[in-house]
Amino acid sequence: MNPVYITSIGKFLPGSPVSNDEMEDYLGKIGGKPSKTKRLILEKNQIRFRYYAMDKEQKSLYTNAERASLAIRDSLERNGNVAEHDIGFLATGTTRGDVLLPGFASMVQCRDRVACYGNCIVFRVMC
């Protein structure tokens, strides 16, 4: 068995940050009315901004595979020592892929030519 190291991590945050006041513009209101518990929940979790991969009409702006691929690109840019062709294993995790088949890891691998000259595996995680 060969030693394996995490040498970089990446992220992709879609669009501009959305403030607490704008949340319902993206997610919608319940029965056309603002949430009664929103203020209390937001005070407890102290989240000030979030990112949505959809617009205010609730149209998706990115697929899950696109977001994963962009995070991988960010990781590669942060670590100038690793080229795409050096990636020998791609592990992905999602609660829901874009489509049933092919698997999510394969979709990410093919997206924007993210290289993986070895194995690909996906972990499905549910709460």
Short mmCIF file of C-alpha atoms in Angstrom, two decimals:
data_model
loop_
_atom_site.label_atom_id
_atom_site.label_comp_id
_atom_site.label_asym_id
_atom_site.label_seq_id
_atom_site.Cartn_x
_atom_site.Cartn_y
_atom_site.Cartn_z
CA MET A 1 0.00 0.00 0.00
CA ASN A 2 1.32 3.44 -0.97
CA PRO A 3 1.06 6.43 1.37
CA VAL A 4 -1.50 9.02 0.29
CA TYR A 5 -1.55 12.66 1.30
CA ILE A 6 -4.03 15.50 0.93
CA THR A 7 -1.91 18.29 -0.53
CA SER A 8 -4.64 20.77 -1.40
CA ILE A 9 -8.34 21.42 -1.06
CA GLY A 10 -10.58 23.48 -3.27
CA LYS A 11 -13.92 25.20 -3.16
CA PHE A 12 -16.50 26.62 -5.49
CA LEU A 13 -19.07 29.09 -4.23
CA PRO A 14 -21.64 29.86 -6.94
CA GLY A 15 -22.63 33.45 -7.60
CA SER A 16 -22.54 36.31 -5.14
CA PRO A 17 -23.15 35.87 -1.41
CA VAL A 18 -26.84 36.00 -0.51
CA SER A 19 -27.72 37.83 2.71
CA ASN A 20 -30.29 36.63 5.22
CA ASP A 21 -32.67 39.34 4.05
CA GLU A 22 -32.53 37.96 0.47
CA MET A 23 -32.97 34.25 1.32
CA GLU A 24 -36.68 34.06 0.60
CA ASP A 25 -36.16 35.83 -2.74
CA TYR A 26 -34.29 32.68 -3.80
CA LEU A 27 -36.09 29.96 -1.85
CA GLY A 28 -39.60 31.35 -1.93
CA LYS A 29 -42.07 31.99 0.85
CA ILE A 30 -44.38 29.50 2.51
CA GLY A 31 -47.93 30.18 1.34
CA GLY A 32 -46.75 33.56 0.05
CA LYS A 33 -45.86 34.67 3.59
CA PRO A 34 -42.45 35.29 5.16
CA SER A 35 -41.17 32.65 7.58
CA LYS A 36 -42.19 33.18 11.19
CA THR A 37 -39.16 31.34 12.59
CA LYS A 38 -36.49 32.62 10.17
CA ARG A 39 -35.19 35.35 12.48
CA LEU A 40 -34.90 32.99 15.47
CA ILE A 41 -33.13 30.27 13.48
CA LEU A 42 -30.69 32.72 11.90
CA GLU A 43 -29.87 34.23 15.29
CA LYS A 44 -29.02 30.75 16.60
CA ASN A 45 -26.91 29.53 13.66
CA GLN A 46 -25.26 32.94 13.10
CA ILE A 47 -24.90 32.37 9.35
CA ARG A 48 -24.80 35.79 7.68
CA PHE A 49 -24.43 34.85 4.02
CA ARG A 50 -24.84 31.75 1.88
CA TYR A 51 -24.43 30.80 -1.77
CA TYR A 52 -27.14 29.35 -3.98
CA ALA A 53 -26.56 27.54 -7.27
CA MET A 54 -29.83 28.95 -8.57
CA ASP A 55 -31.26 32.31 -9.47
CA LYS A 56 -34.29 34.05 -7.99
CA GLU A 57 -36.54 32.19 -10.43
CA GLN A 58 -35.14 28.96 -8.93
CA LYS A 59 -33.41 28.02 -12.17
CA SER A 60 -30.24 25.97 -11.64
CA LEU A 61 -27.08 27.77 -12.68
CA TYR A 62 -24.70 24.80 -12.33
CA THR A 63 -25.00 21.04 -12.23
CA ASN A 64 -23.55 19.17 -9.26
CA ALA A 65 -20.82 17.81 -11.54
CA GLU A 66 -19.92 21.34 -12.71
CA ARG A 67 -19.62 22.56 -9.13
CA ALA A 68 -17.42 19.60 -8.16
CA SER A 69 -15.24 20.13 -11.23
CA LEU A 70 -14.80 23.83 -10.44
CA ALA A 71 -13.79 22.95 -6.86
CA ILE A 72 -11.22 20.49 -8.23
CA ARG A 73 -9.86 23.20 -10.54
CA ASP A 74 -9.54 25.53 -7.54
CA SER A 75 -7.65 22.83 -5.65
CA LEU A 76 -5.24 22.31 -8.56
CA GLU A 77 -4.64 26.06 -8.86
CA ARG A 78 -3.86 26.27 -5.14
CA ASN A 79 -1.31 23.47 -5.45
CA GLY A 80 0.91 24.19 -8.43
CA ASN A 81 2.76 20.89 -7.93
CA VAL A 82 0.00 18.63 -9.25
CA ALA A 83 -1.11 18.46 -12.87
CA GLU A 84 -4.39 16.94 -14.02
CA HIS A 85 -2.66 13.90 -15.50
CA ASP A 86 -1.09 13.20 -12.09
CA ILE A 87 -4.47 12.48 -10.50
CA GLY A 88 -4.75 8.72 -10.12
CA PHE A 89 -7.88 8.44 -8.01
CA LEU A 90 -11.02 10.55 -7.79
CA ALA A 91 -13.40 10.13 -4.85
CA THR A 92 -16.59 12.16 -4.81
CA GLY A 93 -19.45 12.44 -2.37
CA THR A 94 -22.96 13.72 -2.87
CA THR A 95 -26.45 13.22 -1.55
CA ARG A 96 -27.83 13.40 -5.06
CA GLY A 97 -26.10 13.20 -8.41
CA ASP A 98 -27.35 14.98 -11.50
CA VAL A 99 -28.57 11.76 -13.14
CA LEU A 100 -28.85 8.10 -12.14
CA LEU A 101 -26.32 6.89 -14.71
CA PRO A 102 -23.46 7.32 -15.27
CA GLY A 103 -22.22 7.64 -11.71
CA PHE A 104 -21.44 11.03 -10.25
CA ALA A 105 -17.66 10.43 -10.13
CA SER A 106 -17.69 9.61 -13.85
CA MET A 107 -19.65 12.79 -14.58
CA VAL A 108 -17.11 14.85 -12.63
CA GLN A 109 -14.20 13.09 -14.33
CA CYS A 110 -15.53 13.92 -17.79
CA ARG A 111 -16.54 17.47 -16.92
CA ASP A 112 -13.99 19.94 -18.23
CA ARG A 113 -11.51 17.09 -18.77
CA VAL A 114 -10.70 16.62 -15.07
CA ALA A 115 -8.19 13.83 -15.44
CA CYS A 116 -8.30 10.59 -13.54
CA TYR A 117 -6.09 7.91 -15.01
CA GLY A 118 -6.96 5.42 -12.31
CA ASN A 119 -10.14 4.65 -10.42
CA CYS A 120 -13.18 6.76 -9.66
CA ILE A 121 -15.60 6.15 -6.81
CA VAL A 122 -18.65 7.97 -5.46
CA PHE A 123 -19.97 7.95 -1.93
CA ARG A 124 -23.69 8.57 -1.50
CA VAL A 125 -24.43 10.28 1.77
CA MET A 126 -27.90 10.75 3.20
CA CYS A 127 -28.98 12.50 6.38
#
